[in-house]
Tab-separated table of C-alpha atoms in Angstrom:
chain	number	residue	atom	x	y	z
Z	824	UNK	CA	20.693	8.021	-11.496
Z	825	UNK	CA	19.569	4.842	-11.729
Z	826	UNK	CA	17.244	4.414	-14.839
Z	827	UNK	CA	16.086	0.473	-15.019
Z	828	UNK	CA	16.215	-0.965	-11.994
Z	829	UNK	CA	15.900	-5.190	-11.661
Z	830	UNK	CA	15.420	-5.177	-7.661
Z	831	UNK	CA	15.542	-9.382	-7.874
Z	832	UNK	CA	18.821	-10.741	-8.571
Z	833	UNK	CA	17.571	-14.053	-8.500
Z	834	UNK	CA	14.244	-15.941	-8.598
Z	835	UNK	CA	13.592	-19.452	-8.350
Z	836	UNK	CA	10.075	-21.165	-9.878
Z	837	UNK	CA	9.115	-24.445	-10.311
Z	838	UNK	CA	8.562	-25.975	-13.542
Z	839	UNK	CA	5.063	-24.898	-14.847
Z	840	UNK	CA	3.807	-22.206	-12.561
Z	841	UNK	CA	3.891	-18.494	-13.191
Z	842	UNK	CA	6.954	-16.170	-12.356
Z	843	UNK	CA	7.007	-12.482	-12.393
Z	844	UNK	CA	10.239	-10.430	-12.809
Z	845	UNK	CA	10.604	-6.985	-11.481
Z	846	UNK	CA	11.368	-3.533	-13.939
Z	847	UNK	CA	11.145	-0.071	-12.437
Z	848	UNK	CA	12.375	2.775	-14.657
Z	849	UNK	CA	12.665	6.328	-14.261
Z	850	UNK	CA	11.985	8.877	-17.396
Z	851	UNK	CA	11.126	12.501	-18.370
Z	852	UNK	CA	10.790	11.651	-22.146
Z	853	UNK	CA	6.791	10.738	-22.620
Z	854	UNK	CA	8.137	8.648	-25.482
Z	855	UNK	CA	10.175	5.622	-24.962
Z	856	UNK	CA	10.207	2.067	-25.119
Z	857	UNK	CA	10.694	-1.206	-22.601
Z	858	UNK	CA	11.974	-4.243	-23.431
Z	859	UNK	CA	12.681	-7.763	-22.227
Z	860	UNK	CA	15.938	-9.623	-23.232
Z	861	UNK	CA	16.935	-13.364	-22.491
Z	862	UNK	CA	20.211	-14.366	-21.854
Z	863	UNK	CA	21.103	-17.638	-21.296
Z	864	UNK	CA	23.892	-19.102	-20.305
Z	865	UNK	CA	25.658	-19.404	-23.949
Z	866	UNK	CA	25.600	-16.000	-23.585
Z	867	UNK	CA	23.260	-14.449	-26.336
Z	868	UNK	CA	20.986	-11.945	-25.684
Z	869	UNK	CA	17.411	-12.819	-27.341
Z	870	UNK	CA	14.175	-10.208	-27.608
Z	871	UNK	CA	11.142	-11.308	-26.627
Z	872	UNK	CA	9.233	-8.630	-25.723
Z	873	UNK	CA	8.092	-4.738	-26.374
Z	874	UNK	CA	5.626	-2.196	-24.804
Z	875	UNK	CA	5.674	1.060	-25.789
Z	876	UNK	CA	5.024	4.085	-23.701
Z	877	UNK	CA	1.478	4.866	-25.598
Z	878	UNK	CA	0.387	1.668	-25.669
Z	879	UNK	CA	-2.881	1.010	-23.786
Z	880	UNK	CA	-2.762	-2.923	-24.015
Z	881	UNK	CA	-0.363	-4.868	-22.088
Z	882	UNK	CA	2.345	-6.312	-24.462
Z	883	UNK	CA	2.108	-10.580	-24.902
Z	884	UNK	CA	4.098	-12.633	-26.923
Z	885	UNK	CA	3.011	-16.692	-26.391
Z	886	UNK	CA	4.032	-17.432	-22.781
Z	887	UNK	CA	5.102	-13.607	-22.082
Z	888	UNK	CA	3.426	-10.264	-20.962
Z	889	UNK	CA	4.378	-7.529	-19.664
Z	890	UNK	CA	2.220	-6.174	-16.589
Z	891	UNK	CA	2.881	-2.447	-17.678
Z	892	UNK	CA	1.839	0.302	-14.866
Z	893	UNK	CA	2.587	3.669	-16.300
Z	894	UNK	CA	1.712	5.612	-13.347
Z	895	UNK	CA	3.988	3.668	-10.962
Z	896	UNK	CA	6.702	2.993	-13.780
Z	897	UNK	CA	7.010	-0.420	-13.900
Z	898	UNK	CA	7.092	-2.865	-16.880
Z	899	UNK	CA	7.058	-6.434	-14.767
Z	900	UNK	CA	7.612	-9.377	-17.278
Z	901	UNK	CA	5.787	-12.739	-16.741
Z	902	UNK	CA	6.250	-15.847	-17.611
Z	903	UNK	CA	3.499	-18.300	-17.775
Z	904	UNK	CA	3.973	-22.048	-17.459
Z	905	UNK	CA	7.579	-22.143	-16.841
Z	906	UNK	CA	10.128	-24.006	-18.451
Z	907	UNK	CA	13.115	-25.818	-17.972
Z	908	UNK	CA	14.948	-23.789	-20.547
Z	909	UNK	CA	13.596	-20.787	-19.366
Z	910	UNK	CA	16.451	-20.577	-16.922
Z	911	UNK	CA	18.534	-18.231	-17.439
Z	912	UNK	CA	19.549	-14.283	-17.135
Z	913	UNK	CA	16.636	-11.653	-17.868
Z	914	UNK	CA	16.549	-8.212	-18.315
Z	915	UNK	CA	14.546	-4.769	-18.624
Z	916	UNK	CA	15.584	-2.309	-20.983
Z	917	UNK	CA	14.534	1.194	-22.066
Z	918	UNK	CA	15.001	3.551	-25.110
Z	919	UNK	CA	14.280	6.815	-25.206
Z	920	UNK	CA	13.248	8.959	-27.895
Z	921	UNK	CA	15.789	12.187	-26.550
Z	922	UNK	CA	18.340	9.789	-25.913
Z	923	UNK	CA	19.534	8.461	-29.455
Z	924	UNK	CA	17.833	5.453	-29.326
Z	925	UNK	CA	20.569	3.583	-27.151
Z	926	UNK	CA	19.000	0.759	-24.980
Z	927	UNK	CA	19.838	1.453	-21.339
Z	928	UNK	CA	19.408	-2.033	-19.236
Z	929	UNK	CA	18.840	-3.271	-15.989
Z	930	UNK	CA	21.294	-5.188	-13.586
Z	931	UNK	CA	19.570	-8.320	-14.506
Z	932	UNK	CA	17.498	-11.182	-13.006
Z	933	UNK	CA	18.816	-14.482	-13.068
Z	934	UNK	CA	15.608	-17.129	-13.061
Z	935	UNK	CA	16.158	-20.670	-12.007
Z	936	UNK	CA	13.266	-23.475	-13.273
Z	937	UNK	CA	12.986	-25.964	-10.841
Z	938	UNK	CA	11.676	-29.351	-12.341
K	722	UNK	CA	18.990	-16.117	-34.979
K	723	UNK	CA	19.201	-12.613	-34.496
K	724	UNK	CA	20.759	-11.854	-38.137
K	725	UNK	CA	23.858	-10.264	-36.346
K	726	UNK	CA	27.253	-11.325	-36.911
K	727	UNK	CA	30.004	-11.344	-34.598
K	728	UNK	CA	33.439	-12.199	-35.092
K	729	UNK	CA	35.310	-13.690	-33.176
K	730	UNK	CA	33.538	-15.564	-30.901
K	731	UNK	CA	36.783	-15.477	-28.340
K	732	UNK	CA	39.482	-13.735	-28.360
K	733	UNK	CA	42.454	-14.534	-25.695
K	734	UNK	CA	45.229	-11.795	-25.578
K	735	UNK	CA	47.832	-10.762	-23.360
K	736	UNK	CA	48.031	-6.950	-21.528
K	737	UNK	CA	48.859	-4.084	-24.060
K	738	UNK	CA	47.665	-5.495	-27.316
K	739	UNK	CA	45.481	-4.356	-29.277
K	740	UNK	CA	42.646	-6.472	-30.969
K	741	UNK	CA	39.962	-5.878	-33.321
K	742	UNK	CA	36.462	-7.158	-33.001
K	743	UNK	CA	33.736	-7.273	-36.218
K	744	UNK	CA	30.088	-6.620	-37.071
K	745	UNK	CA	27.751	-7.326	-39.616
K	746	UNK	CA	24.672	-6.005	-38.990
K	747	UNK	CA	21.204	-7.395	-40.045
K	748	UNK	CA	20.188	-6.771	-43.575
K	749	UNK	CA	18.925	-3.256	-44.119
K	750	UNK	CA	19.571	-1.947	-40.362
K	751	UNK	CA	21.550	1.245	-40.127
K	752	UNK	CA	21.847	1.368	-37.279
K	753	UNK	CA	25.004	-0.270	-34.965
K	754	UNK	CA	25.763	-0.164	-31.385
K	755	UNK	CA	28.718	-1.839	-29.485
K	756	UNK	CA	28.102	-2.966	-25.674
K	757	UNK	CA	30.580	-4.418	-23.237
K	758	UNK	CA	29.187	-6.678	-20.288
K	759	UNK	CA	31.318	-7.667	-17.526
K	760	UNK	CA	30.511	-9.045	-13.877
K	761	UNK	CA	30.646	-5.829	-11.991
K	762	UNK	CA	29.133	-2.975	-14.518
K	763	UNK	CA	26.568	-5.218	-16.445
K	764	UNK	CA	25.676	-4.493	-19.826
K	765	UNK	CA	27.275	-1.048	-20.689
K	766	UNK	CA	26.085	1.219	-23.861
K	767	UNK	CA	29.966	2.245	-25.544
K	768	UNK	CA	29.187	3.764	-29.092
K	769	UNK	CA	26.594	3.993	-31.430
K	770	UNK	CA	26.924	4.227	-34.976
K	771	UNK	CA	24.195	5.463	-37.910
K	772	UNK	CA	24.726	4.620	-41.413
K	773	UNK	CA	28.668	5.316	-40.964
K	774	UNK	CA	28.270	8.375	-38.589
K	775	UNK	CA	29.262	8.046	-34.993
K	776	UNK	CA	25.980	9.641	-33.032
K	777	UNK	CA	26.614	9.182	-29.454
K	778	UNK	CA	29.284	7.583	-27.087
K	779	UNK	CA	28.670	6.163	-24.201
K	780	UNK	CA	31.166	4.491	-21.194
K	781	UNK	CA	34.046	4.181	-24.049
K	782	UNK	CA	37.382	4.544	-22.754
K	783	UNK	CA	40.015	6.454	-25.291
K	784	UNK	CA	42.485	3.133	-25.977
K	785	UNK	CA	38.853	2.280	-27.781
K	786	UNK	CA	37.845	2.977	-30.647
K	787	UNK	CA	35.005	2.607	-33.417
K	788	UNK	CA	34.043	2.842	-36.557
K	789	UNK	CA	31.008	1.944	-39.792
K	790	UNK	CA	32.254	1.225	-42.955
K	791	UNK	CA	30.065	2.539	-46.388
K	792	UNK	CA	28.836	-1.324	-46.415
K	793	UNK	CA	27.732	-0.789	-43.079
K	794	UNK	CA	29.651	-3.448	-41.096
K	795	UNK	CA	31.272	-2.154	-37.837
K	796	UNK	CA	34.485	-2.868	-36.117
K	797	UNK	CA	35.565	-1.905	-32.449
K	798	UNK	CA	39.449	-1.600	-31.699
K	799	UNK	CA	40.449	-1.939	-28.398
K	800	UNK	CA	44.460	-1.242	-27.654
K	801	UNK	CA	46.696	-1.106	-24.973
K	802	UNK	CA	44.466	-4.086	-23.108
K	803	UNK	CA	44.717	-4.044	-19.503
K	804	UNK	CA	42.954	-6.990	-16.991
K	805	UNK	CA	39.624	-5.355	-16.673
K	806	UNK	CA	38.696	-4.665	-20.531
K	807	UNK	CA	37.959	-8.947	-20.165
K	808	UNK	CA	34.417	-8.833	-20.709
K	809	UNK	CA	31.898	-9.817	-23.150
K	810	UNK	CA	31.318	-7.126	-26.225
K	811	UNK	CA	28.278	-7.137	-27.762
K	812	UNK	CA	27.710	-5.180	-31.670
K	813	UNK	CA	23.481	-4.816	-31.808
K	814	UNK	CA	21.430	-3.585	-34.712
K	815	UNK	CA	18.230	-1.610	-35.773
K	816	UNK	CA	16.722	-0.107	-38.882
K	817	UNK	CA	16.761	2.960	-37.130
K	818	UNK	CA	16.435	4.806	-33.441
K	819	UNK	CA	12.919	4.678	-33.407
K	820	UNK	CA	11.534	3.915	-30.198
K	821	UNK	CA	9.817	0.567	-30.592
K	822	UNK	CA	12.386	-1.301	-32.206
K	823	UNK	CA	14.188	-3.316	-30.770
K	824	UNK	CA	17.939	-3.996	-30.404
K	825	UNK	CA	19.110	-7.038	-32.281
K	826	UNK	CA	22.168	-8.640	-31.009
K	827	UNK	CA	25.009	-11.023	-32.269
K	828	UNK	CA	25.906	-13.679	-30.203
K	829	UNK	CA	29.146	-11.665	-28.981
K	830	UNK	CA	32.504	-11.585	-28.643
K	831	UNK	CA	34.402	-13.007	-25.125
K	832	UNK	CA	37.451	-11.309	-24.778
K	833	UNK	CA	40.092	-12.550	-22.519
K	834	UNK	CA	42.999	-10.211	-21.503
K	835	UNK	CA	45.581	-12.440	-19.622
């Protein structure tokens, strides 16, 4: 079964407005944690963001946050004031406590800034 | 920079060799985990390693093959190559498997299987 699912495999935005990417993810373990990951297109795949499953804030970091709904399952990123160099691939992640800590990911997002 | 190290960045081999790809994970993180991403099955979880243990294994097909050394750097061999092991492989580390941290990863290594 799918367990992160990315339903958007691409967006487009224009340069400056808001965008908000799509997680859904399906769990039994009350503990885990999402994630966000960038991936450009050099190919490295950078953190930026982290909400936990206990947490009762949403998670920001500068021009992220995560729009966390525990009830439905979903952990939607967004992206304020896009960027030019905020193109690129993005995804969702989970780890579970039961599940050894591995990070199981989405399919991805790719997110085009239009200038 | 993520504090991972990756080497080699490419790697371009022909069908039935066997290569070996390296990683030094960030200072004081016991934690390793090897990940392959290719086109069609995105980012896939292979092996995960804990202070020179193997813990779990994931989609890792038996020509592969891991291991931690005591000084905590990891290596994945990969033999008999065949078309479709061309993918990306990714080595990530964490102090631990505690829930809210995350995976650090090194910038990769792009395998090419001609």
């Amino acid at each position: 079964a799918q367990k992160i699912t990315q339903t958007q495999p691409g967006m487009f935005v224009q340069e400056k407005e808001a965008v908000t990417l799509d997680c859904t993810y399906d769990t039994s373990d009350p503990s885990y944690g999402l994630f966000w990951y960038k991936q450009p297109s050099s190919g490295e795949m950078i953190f930026l963001i982290y909400q936990g499953s206990y947490d009762q804030q949403n998670a920001t970091e500068g021009r992220y946050s995560l729009n966390f709904q525990k009830a439905r399952k979903s952990a939607n990123l967004v992206i304020s004031a896009s960027q030019l160099g905020d193109s690129a691939m993005y995804f969702c992640a989970m780890r579970e406590r039961s599940n050894t800590g591995k990070l199981i990911f989405g399919q991805g997002t790719t997110l085009q800034v239009k200038p | 920079d993520s504090g991972v190290t990756q080497t080699p960045k490419h790697l371009i081999t022909a069908t039935g060799q066997r290569v070996t790809l390296r990683c030094s994970p960030r200072s004081g993180d016991l934690s390793v985990y090897w990940y392959q991403q290719s086109l069609d099955q995105g980012l896939q979880f292979l092996i995960y390693y804990y202070n020179g243990e193997e813990r779990a294994k994931g989609n890792i097909l038996e020509r592969f093959s891991a291991q931690q050394f005591p000084d905590l750097h990891s290596e994945l061999n990969l033999s008999s190559l065949e078309l479709g092991d061309s993918a990306l492989y990714f080595c990530a580390s964490s102090p631990d498997r505690v829930i809210d941290s995350p995976l650090h990863f090194g910038n990769g290594t792009r395998l090419t299987v001609t």
